[in-house]
mmCIF file of C-alpha atoms and ligand atoms in Angstrom:
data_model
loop_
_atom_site.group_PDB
_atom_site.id
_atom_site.type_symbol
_atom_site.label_atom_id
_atom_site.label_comp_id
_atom_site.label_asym_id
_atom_site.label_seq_id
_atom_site.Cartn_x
_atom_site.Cartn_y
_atom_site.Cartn_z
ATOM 1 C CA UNK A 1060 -1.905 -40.111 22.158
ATOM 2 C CA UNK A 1061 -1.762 -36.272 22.608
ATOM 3 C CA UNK A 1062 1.849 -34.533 23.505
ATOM 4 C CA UNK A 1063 0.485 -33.295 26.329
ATOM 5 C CA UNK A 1064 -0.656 -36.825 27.781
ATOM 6 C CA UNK A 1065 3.346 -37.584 28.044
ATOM 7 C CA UNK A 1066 4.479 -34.536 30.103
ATOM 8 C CA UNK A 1067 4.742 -31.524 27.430
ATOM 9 C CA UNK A 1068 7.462 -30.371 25.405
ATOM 10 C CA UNK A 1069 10.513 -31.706 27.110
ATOM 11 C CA UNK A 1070 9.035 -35.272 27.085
ATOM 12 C CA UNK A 1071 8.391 -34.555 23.044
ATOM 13 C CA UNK A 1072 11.834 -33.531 22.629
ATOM 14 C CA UNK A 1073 13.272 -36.337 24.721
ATOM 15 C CA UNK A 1074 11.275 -38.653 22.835
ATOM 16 C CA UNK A 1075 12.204 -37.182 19.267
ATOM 17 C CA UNK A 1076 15.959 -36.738 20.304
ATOM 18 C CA UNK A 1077 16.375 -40.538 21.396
ATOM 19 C CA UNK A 1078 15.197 -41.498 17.663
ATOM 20 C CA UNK A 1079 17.758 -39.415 15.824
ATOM 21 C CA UNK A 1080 20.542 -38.012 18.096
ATOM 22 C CA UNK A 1081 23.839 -40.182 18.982
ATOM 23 C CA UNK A 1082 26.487 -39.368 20.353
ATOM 24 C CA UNK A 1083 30.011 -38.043 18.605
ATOM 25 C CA UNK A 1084 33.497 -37.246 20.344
ATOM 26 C CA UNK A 1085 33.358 -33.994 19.211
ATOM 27 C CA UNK A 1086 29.883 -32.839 20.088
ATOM 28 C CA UNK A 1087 30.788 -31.725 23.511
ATOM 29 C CA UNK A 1088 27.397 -31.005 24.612
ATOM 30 C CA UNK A 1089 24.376 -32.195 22.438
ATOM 31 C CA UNK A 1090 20.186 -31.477 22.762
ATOM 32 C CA UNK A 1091 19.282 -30.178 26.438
ATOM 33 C CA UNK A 1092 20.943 -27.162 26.880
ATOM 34 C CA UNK A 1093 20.644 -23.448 25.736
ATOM 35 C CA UNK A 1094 22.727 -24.426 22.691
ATOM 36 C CA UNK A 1095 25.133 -27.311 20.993
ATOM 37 C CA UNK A 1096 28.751 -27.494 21.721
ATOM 38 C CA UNK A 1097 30.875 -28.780 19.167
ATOM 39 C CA UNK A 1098 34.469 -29.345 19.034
ATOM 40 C CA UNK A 1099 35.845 -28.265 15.656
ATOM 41 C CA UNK A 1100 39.495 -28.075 16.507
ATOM 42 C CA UNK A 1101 42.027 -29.062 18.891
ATOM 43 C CA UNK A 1102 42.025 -26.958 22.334
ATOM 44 C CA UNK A 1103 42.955 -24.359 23.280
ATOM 45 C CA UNK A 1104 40.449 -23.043 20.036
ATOM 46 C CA UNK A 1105 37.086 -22.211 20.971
ATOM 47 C CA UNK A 1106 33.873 -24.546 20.869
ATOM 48 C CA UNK A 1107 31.119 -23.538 18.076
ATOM 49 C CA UNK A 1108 28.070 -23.183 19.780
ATOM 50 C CA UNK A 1109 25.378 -23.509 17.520
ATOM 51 C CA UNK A 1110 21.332 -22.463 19.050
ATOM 52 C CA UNK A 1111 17.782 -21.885 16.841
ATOM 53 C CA UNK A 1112 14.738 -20.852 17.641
ATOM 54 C CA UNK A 1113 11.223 -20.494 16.149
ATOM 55 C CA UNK A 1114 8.596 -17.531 16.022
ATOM 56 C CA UNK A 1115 5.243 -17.905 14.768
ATOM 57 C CA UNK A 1116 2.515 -15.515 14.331
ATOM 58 C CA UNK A 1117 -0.181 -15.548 16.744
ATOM 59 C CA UNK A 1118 1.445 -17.684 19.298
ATOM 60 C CA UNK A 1119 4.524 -15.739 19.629
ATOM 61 C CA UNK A 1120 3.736 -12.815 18.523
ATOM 62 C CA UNK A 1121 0.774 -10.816 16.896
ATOM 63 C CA UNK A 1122 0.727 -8.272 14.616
ATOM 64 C CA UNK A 1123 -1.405 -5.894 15.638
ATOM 65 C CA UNK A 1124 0.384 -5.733 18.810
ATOM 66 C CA UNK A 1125 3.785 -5.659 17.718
ATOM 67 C CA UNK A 1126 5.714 -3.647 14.659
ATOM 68 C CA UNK A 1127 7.554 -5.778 12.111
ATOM 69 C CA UNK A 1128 10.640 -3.950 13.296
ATOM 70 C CA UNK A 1129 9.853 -5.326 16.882
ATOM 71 C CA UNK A 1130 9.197 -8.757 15.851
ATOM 72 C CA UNK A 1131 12.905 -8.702 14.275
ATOM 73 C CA UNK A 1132 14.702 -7.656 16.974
ATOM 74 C CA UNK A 1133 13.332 -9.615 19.343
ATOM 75 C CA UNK A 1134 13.716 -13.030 17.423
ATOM 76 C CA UNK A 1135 17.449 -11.725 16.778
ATOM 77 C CA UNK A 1136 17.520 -11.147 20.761
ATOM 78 C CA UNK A 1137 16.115 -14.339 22.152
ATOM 79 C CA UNK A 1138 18.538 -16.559 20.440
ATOM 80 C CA UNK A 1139 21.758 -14.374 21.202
ATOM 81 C CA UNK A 1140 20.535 -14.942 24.819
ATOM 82 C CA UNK A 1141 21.130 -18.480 24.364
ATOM 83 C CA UNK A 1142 23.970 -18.415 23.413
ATOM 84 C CA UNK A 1143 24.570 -15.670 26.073
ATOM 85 C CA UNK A 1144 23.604 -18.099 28.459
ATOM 86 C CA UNK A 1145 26.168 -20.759 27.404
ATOM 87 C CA UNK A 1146 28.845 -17.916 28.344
ATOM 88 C CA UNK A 1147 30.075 -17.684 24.243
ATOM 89 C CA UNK A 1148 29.652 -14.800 21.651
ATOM 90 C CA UNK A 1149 27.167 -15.198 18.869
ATOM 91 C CA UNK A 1150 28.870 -14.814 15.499
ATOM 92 C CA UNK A 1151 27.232 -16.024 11.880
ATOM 93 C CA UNK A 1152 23.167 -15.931 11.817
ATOM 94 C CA UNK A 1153 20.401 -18.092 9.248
ATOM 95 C CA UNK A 1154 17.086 -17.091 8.748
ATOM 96 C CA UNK A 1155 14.057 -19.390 8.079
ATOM 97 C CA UNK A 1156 11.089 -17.100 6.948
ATOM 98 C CA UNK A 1157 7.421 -18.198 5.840
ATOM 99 C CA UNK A 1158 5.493 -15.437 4.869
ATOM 100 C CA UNK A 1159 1.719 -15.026 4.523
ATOM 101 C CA UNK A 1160 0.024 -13.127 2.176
ATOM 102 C CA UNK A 1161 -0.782 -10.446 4.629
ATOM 103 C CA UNK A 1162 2.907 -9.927 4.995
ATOM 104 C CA UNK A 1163 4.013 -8.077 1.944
ATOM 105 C CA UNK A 1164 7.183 -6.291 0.723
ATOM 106 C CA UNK A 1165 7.215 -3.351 3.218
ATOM 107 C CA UNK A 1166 6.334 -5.404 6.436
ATOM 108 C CA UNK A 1167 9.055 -8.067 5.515
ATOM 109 C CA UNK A 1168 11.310 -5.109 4.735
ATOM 110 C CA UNK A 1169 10.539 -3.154 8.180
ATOM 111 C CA UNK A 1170 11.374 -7.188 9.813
ATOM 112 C CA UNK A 1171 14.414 -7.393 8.748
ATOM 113 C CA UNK A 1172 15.461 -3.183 9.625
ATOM 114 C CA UNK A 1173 14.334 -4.887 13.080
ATOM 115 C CA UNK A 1174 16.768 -7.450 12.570
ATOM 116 C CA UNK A 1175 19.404 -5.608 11.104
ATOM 117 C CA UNK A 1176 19.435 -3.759 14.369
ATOM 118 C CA UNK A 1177 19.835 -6.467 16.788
ATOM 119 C CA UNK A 1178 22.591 -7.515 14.597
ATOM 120 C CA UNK A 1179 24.384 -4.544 14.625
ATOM 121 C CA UNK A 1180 24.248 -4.210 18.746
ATOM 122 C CA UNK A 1181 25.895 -7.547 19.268
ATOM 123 C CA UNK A 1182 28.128 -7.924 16.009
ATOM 124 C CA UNK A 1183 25.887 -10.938 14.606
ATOM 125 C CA UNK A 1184 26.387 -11.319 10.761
ATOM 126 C CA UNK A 1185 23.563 -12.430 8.031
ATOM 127 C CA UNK A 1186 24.901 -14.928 6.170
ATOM 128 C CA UNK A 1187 22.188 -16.820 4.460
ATOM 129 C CA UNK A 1188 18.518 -18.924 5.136
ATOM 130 C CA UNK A 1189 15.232 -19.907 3.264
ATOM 131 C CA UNK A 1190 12.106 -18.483 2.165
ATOM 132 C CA UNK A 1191 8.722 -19.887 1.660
ATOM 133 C CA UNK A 1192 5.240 -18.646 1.580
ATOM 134 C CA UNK A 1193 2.789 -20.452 4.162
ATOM 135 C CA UNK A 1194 -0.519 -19.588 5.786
ATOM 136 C CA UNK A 1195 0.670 -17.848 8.584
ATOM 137 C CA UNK A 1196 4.386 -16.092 9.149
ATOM 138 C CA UNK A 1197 6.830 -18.209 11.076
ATOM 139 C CA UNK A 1198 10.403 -17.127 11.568
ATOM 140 C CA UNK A 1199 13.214 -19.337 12.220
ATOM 141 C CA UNK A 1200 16.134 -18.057 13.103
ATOM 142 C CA UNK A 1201 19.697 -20.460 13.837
ATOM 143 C CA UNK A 1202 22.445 -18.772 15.487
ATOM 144 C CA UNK A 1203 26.382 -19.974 15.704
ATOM 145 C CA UNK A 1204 28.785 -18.496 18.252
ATOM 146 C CA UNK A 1205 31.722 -19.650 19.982
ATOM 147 C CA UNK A 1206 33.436 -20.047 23.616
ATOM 148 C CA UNK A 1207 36.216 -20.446 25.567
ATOM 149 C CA UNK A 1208 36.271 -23.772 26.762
ATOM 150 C CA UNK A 1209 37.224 -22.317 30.346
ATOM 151 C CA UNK A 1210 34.361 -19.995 29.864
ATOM 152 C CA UNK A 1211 31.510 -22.143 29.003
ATOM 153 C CA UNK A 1212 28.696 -22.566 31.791
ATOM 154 C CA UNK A 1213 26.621 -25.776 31.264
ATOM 155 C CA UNK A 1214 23.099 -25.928 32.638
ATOM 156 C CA UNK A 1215 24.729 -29.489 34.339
ATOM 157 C CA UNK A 1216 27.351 -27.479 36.113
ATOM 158 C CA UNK A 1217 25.445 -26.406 39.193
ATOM 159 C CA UNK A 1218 26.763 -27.599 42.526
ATOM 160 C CA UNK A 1219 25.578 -28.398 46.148
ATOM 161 C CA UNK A 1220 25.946 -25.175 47.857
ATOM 162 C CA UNK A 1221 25.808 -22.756 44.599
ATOM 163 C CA UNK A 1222 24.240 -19.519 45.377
ATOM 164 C CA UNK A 1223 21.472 -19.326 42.551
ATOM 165 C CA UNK A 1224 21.116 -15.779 41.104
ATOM 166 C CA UNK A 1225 19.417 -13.862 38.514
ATOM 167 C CA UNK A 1226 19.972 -10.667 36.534
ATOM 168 C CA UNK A 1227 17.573 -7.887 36.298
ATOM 169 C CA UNK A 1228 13.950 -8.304 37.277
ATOM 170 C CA UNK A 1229 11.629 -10.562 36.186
ATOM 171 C CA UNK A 1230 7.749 -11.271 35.066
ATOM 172 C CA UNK A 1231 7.976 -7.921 33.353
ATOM 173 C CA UNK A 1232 7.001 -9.707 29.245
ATOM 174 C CA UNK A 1233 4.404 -11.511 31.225
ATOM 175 C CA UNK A 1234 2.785 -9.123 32.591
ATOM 176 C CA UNK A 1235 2.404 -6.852 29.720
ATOM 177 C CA UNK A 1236 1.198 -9.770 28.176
ATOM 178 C CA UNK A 1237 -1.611 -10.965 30.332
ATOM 179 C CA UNK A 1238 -2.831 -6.900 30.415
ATOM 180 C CA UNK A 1239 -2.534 -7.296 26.538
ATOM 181 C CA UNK A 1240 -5.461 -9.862 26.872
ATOM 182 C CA UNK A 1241 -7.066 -8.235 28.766
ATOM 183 C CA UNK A 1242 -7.813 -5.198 27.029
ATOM 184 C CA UNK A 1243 -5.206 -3.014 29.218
ATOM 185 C CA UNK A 1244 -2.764 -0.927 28.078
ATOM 186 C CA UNK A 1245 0.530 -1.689 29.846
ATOM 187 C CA UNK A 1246 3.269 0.629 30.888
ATOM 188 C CA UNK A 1247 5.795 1.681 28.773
ATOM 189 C CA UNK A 1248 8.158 0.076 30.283
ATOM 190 C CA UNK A 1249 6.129 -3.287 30.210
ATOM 191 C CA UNK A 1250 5.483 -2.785 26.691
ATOM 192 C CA UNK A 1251 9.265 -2.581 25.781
ATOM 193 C CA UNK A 1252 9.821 -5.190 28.255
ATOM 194 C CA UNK A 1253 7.605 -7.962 26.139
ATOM 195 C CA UNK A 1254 7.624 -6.134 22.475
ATOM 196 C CA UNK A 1255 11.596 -5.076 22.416
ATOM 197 C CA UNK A 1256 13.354 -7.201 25.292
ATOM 198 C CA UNK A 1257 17.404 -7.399 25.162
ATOM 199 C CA UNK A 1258 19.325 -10.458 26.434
ATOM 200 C CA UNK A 1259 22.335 -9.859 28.929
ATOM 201 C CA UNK A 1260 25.287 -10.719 26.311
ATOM 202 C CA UNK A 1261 27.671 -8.407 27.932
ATOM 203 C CA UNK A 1262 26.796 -9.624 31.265
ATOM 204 C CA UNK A 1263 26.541 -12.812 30.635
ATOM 205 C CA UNK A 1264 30.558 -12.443 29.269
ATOM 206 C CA UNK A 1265 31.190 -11.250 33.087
ATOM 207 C CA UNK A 1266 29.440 -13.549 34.711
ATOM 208 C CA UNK A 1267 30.307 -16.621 32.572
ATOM 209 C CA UNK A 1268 34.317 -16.952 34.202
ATOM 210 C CA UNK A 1269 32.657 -16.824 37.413
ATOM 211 C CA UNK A 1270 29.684 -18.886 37.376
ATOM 212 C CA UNK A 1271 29.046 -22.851 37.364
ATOM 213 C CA UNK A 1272 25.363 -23.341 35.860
ATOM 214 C CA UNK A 1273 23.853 -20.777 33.747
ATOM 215 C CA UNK A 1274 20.782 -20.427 31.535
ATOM 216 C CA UNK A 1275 18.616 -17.848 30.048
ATOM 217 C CA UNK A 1276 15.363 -17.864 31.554
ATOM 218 C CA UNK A 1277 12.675 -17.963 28.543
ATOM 219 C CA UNK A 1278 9.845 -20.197 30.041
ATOM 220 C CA UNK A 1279 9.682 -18.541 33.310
ATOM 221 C CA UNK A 1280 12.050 -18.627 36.073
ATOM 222 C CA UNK A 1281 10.666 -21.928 37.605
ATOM 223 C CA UNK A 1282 10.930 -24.009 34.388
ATOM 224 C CA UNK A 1283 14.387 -23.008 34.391
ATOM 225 C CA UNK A 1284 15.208 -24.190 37.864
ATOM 226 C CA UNK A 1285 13.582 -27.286 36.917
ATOM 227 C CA UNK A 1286 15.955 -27.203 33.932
ATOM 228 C CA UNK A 1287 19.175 -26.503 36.044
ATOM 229 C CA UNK A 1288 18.500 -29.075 38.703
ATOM 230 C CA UNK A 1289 17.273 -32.189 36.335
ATOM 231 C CA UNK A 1290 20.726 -31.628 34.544
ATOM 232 C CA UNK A 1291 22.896 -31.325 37.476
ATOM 233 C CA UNK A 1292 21.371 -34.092 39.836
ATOM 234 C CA UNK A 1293 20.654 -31.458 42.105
ATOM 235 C CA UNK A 1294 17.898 -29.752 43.955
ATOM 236 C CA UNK A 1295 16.863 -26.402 44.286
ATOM 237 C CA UNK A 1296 14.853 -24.036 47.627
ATOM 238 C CA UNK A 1297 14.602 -20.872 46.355
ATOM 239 C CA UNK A 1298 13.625 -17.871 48.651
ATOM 240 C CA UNK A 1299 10.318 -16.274 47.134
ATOM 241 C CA UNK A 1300 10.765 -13.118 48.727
ATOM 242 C CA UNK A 1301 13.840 -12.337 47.307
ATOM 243 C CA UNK A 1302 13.025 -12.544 43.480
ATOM 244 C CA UNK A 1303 13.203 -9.059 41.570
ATOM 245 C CA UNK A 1304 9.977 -8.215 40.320
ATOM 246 C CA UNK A 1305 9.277 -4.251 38.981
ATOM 247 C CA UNK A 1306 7.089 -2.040 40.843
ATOM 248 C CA UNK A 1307 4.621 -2.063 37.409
ATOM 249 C CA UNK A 1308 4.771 -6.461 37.491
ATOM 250 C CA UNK A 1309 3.423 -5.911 41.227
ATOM 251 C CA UNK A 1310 0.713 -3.268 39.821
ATOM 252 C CA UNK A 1311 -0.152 -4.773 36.725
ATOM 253 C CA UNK A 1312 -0.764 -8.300 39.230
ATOM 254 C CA UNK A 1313 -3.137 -6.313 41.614
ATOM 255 C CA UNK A 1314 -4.752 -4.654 39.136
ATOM 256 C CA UNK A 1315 -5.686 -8.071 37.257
ATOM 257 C CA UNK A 1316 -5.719 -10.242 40.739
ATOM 258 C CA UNK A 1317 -3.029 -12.618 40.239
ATOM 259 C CA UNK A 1318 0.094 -13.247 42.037
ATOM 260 C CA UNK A 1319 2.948 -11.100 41.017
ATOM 261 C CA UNK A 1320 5.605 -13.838 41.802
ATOM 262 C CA UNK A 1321 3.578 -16.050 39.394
ATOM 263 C CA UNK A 1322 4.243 -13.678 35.996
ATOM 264 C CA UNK A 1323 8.007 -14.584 37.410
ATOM 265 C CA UNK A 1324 7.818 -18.023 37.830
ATOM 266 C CA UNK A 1325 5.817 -19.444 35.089
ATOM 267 C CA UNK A 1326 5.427 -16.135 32.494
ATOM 268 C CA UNK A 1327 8.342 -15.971 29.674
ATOM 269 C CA UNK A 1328 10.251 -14.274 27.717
ATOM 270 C CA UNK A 1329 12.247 -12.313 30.592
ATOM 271 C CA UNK A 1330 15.435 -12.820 28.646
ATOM 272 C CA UNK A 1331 17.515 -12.380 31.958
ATOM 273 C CA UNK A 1332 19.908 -15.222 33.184
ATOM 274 C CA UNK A 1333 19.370 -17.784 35.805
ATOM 275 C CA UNK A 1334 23.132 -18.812 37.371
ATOM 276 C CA UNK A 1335 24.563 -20.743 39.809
ATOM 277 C CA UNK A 1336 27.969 -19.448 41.709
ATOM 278 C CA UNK A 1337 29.868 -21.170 44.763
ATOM 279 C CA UNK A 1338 29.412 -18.391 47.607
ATOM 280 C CA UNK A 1339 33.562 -17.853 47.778
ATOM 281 C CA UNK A 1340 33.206 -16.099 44.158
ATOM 282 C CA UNK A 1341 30.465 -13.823 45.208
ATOM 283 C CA UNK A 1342 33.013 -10.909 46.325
ATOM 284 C CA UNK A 1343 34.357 -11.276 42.965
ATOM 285 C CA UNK A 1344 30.801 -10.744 41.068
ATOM 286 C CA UNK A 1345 30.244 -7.940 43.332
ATOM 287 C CA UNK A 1346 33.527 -6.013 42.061
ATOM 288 C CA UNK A 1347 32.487 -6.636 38.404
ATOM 289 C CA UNK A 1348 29.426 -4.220 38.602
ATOM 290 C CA UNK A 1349 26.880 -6.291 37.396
ATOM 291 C CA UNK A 1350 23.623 -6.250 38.503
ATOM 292 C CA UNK A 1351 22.005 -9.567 40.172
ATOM 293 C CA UNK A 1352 19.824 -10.842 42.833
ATOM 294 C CA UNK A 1353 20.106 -13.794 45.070
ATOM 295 C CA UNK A 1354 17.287 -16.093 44.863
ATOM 296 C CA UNK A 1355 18.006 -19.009 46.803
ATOM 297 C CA UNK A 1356 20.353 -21.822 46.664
ATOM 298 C CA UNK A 1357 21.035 -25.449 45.160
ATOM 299 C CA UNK A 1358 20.758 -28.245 47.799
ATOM 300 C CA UNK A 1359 21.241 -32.184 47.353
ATOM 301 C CA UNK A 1360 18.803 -34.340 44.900
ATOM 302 C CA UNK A 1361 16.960 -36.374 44.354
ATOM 303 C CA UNK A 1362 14.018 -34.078 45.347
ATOM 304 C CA UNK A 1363 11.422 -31.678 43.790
ATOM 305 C CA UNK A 1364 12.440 -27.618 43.977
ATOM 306 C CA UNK A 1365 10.779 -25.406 46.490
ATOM 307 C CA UNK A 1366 10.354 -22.240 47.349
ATOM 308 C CA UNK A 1367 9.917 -20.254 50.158
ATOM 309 C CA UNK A 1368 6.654 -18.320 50.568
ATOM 310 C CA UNK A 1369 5.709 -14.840 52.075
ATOM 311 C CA UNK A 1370 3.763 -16.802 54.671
ATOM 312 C CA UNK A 1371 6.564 -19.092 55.508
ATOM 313 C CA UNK A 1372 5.867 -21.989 54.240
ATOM 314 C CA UNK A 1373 7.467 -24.234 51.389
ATOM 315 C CA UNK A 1374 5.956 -25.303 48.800
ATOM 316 C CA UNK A 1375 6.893 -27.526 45.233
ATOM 317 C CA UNK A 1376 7.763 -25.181 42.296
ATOM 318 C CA UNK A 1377 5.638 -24.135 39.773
ATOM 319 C CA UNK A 1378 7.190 -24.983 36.763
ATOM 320 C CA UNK A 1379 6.990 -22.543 33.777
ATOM 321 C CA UNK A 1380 5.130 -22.437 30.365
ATOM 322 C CA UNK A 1381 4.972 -25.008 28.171
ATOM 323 C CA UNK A 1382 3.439 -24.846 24.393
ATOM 324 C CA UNK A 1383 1.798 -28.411 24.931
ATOM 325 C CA UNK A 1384 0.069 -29.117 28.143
HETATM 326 P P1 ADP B 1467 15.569 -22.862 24.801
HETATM 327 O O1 ADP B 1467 14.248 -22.589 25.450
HETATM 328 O O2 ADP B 1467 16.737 -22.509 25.633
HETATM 329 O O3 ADP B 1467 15.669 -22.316 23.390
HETATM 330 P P2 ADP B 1467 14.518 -25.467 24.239
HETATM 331 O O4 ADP B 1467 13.723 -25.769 25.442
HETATM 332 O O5 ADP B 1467 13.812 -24.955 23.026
HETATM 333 O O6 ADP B 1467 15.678 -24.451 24.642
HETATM 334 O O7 ADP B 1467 15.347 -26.723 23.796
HETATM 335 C C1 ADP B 1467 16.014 -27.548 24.731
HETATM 336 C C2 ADP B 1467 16.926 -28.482 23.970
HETATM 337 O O8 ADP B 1467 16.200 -29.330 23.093
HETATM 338 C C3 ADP B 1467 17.959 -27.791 23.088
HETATM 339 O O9 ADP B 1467 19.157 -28.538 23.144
HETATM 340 C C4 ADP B 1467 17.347 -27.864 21.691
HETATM 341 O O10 ADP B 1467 18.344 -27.840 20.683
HETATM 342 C C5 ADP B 1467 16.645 -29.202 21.748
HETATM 343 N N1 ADP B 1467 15.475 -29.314 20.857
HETATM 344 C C6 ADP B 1467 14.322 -28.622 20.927
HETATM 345 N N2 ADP B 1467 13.453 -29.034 19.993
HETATM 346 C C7 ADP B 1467 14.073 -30.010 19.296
HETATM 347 C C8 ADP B 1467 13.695 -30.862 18.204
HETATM 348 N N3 ADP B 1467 12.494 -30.773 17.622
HETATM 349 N N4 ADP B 1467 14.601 -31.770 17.760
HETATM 350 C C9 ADP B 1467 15.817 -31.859 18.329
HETATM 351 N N5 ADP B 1467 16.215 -31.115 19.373
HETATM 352 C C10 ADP B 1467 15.369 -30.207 19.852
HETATM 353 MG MG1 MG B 1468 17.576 -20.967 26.552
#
């Protein structure tokens, strides 16, 4: 049977986990959210988080479209945004690297001056990994970090009534993406949007007191949803007219006839984060500065997510992307 004839990726990593993974007293949270929770000492100390995520050439990136120093600081970025997402502070780093013989001394040098970089902006430290040589370059990287256990925001933490809300805009990676294959040159700001994103650490830290639910939204906005509400027992109407999208997402849609909203709801790689907040802390997020956007809210499950369309109608989520079906 193929993975995609069982539902995808999730229903892989359901499957896998449910061979291998129990359960311990000290693993506070375990496979399903944006990273493990682990319990290493009595409270009040902090929980380790512990995330990692894989890059390989040609699916997630290319390189003739993207500098070696690119490639390294966005694999630094997208796993600091988990553990963004899980309201801690990324701390000791392990890299994974197969190389390729096309990748040679200088290209593997200018990867890790990417990575270096990332590192420096959010006070991640190197400290150790594995090299191989393969047929194409894959780049693993596992990230620890820790939180407050009054701070940490569990995608199963979302509540009837939560106002759901996102930072920044979204679709932006996407979009540069789909012009990519299609032989157009995006906008700059596209372009650094999908080659050089940055993950909302430092808002995430504000947000994180605050918030009930939160996770970084990766697979599109809708897969996320989907995400939040399956882990919550909750459902989800979300307000389509509402979500951010950048004047050059809406261009880059007309100019390759798609729907804009759909490079937001099942593109990737947006980075931003997807939260849930009871309405009575909402004066409080205001006062903190930080940019967001209302999207809609969470309602009572059982029951599929919708959203709301221009033409006032409802209709069933899309979900987001998925590297098996
Ligand atoms: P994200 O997109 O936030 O990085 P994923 O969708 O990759 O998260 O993973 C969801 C959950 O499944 C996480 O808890 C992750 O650790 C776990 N997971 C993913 N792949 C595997 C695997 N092959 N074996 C065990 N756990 C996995
Ligand atoms: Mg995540």
């Amino acid at each position: 049977m193929k993975i995609k004839d069982i539902g995808g990726e999730f229903a892989l990593i359901d499957r896998l986990s449910r061979i291998a993974a129990v359960g311990h007293p000290d693993l506070v949270q375990g496979i399903g959210d944006d990273a493990a929770v682990i319990r290493t000492a009595p409270s009040p100390a902090p929980y380790l988080l512990v995330t990692t995520d894989i890059l390989v050439e040609d699916r997630h990136f290319k390189r003739q479209w993207a500098r070696p120093e690119q490639i390294g600081m966005k694999s630094v970025e997208c796993n600091v945004s988990d553990i963004a997402a899980m309201g801690g502070k990324p701390t000791w780093m392990f890299i994974s690297l197969v190389l390729s013989d096309e990748a040679d001394l200088s290209w593997s040098e200018n990867l890790y001056e990417g990575i270096a970089h990332a590192c420096r902006r959010h006070h991640v430290f190197l400290a150790g990994g594995d090299t191989t040589r393969g047929e194409k370059i894959v780049i693993n990287i596992s990230l620890l970090g820790e939180v407050a256990e009054d701070r940490l925001c569990l995608r199963s933490q979302a509540r009837v009534g939560d106002r759901l809300m996102v930072t920044g805009t979204l679709g932006a990676s996407a979009a540069a993406l789909s012009l990519l294959q299609a032989r157009i040159q995006p906008s700059q700001y596209l372009l650094d949007k999908h080659l050089t994103p940055s993950c909302r650490l430092s808002e995430a830290q504000i947000i994180a007191p605050l918030a009930h639910a939160m996770i970084d939204i990766s697979d599109g906005l809708g897969s996320e949803v989907y995400h939040l509400c399956q882990c919550s027992g909750v459902s989800a109407r979300l307000e389509g007219s509402t979500i951010p999208l950048h004047a050059d997402v809406t261009a880059a849609a007309s100019l390759l006839g798609v729907a804009a909203l759909d490079f937001a709801l099942s593109g990737g790689e947006d980075f931003e984060l997807l939260f849930s907040i009871a309405p009575e802390k909402i004066d409080a997020l205001k006062k903190t500065g930080v940019p967001f956007n209302d999207v809609g809210e969470i309602i009572a499950g059982p029951g599929t997510p919708g959203i709301n369309t221009a033409d006032g109608r409802c209709i069933i989520l899309p979900g987001g992307y998925d590297h098996f079906t």
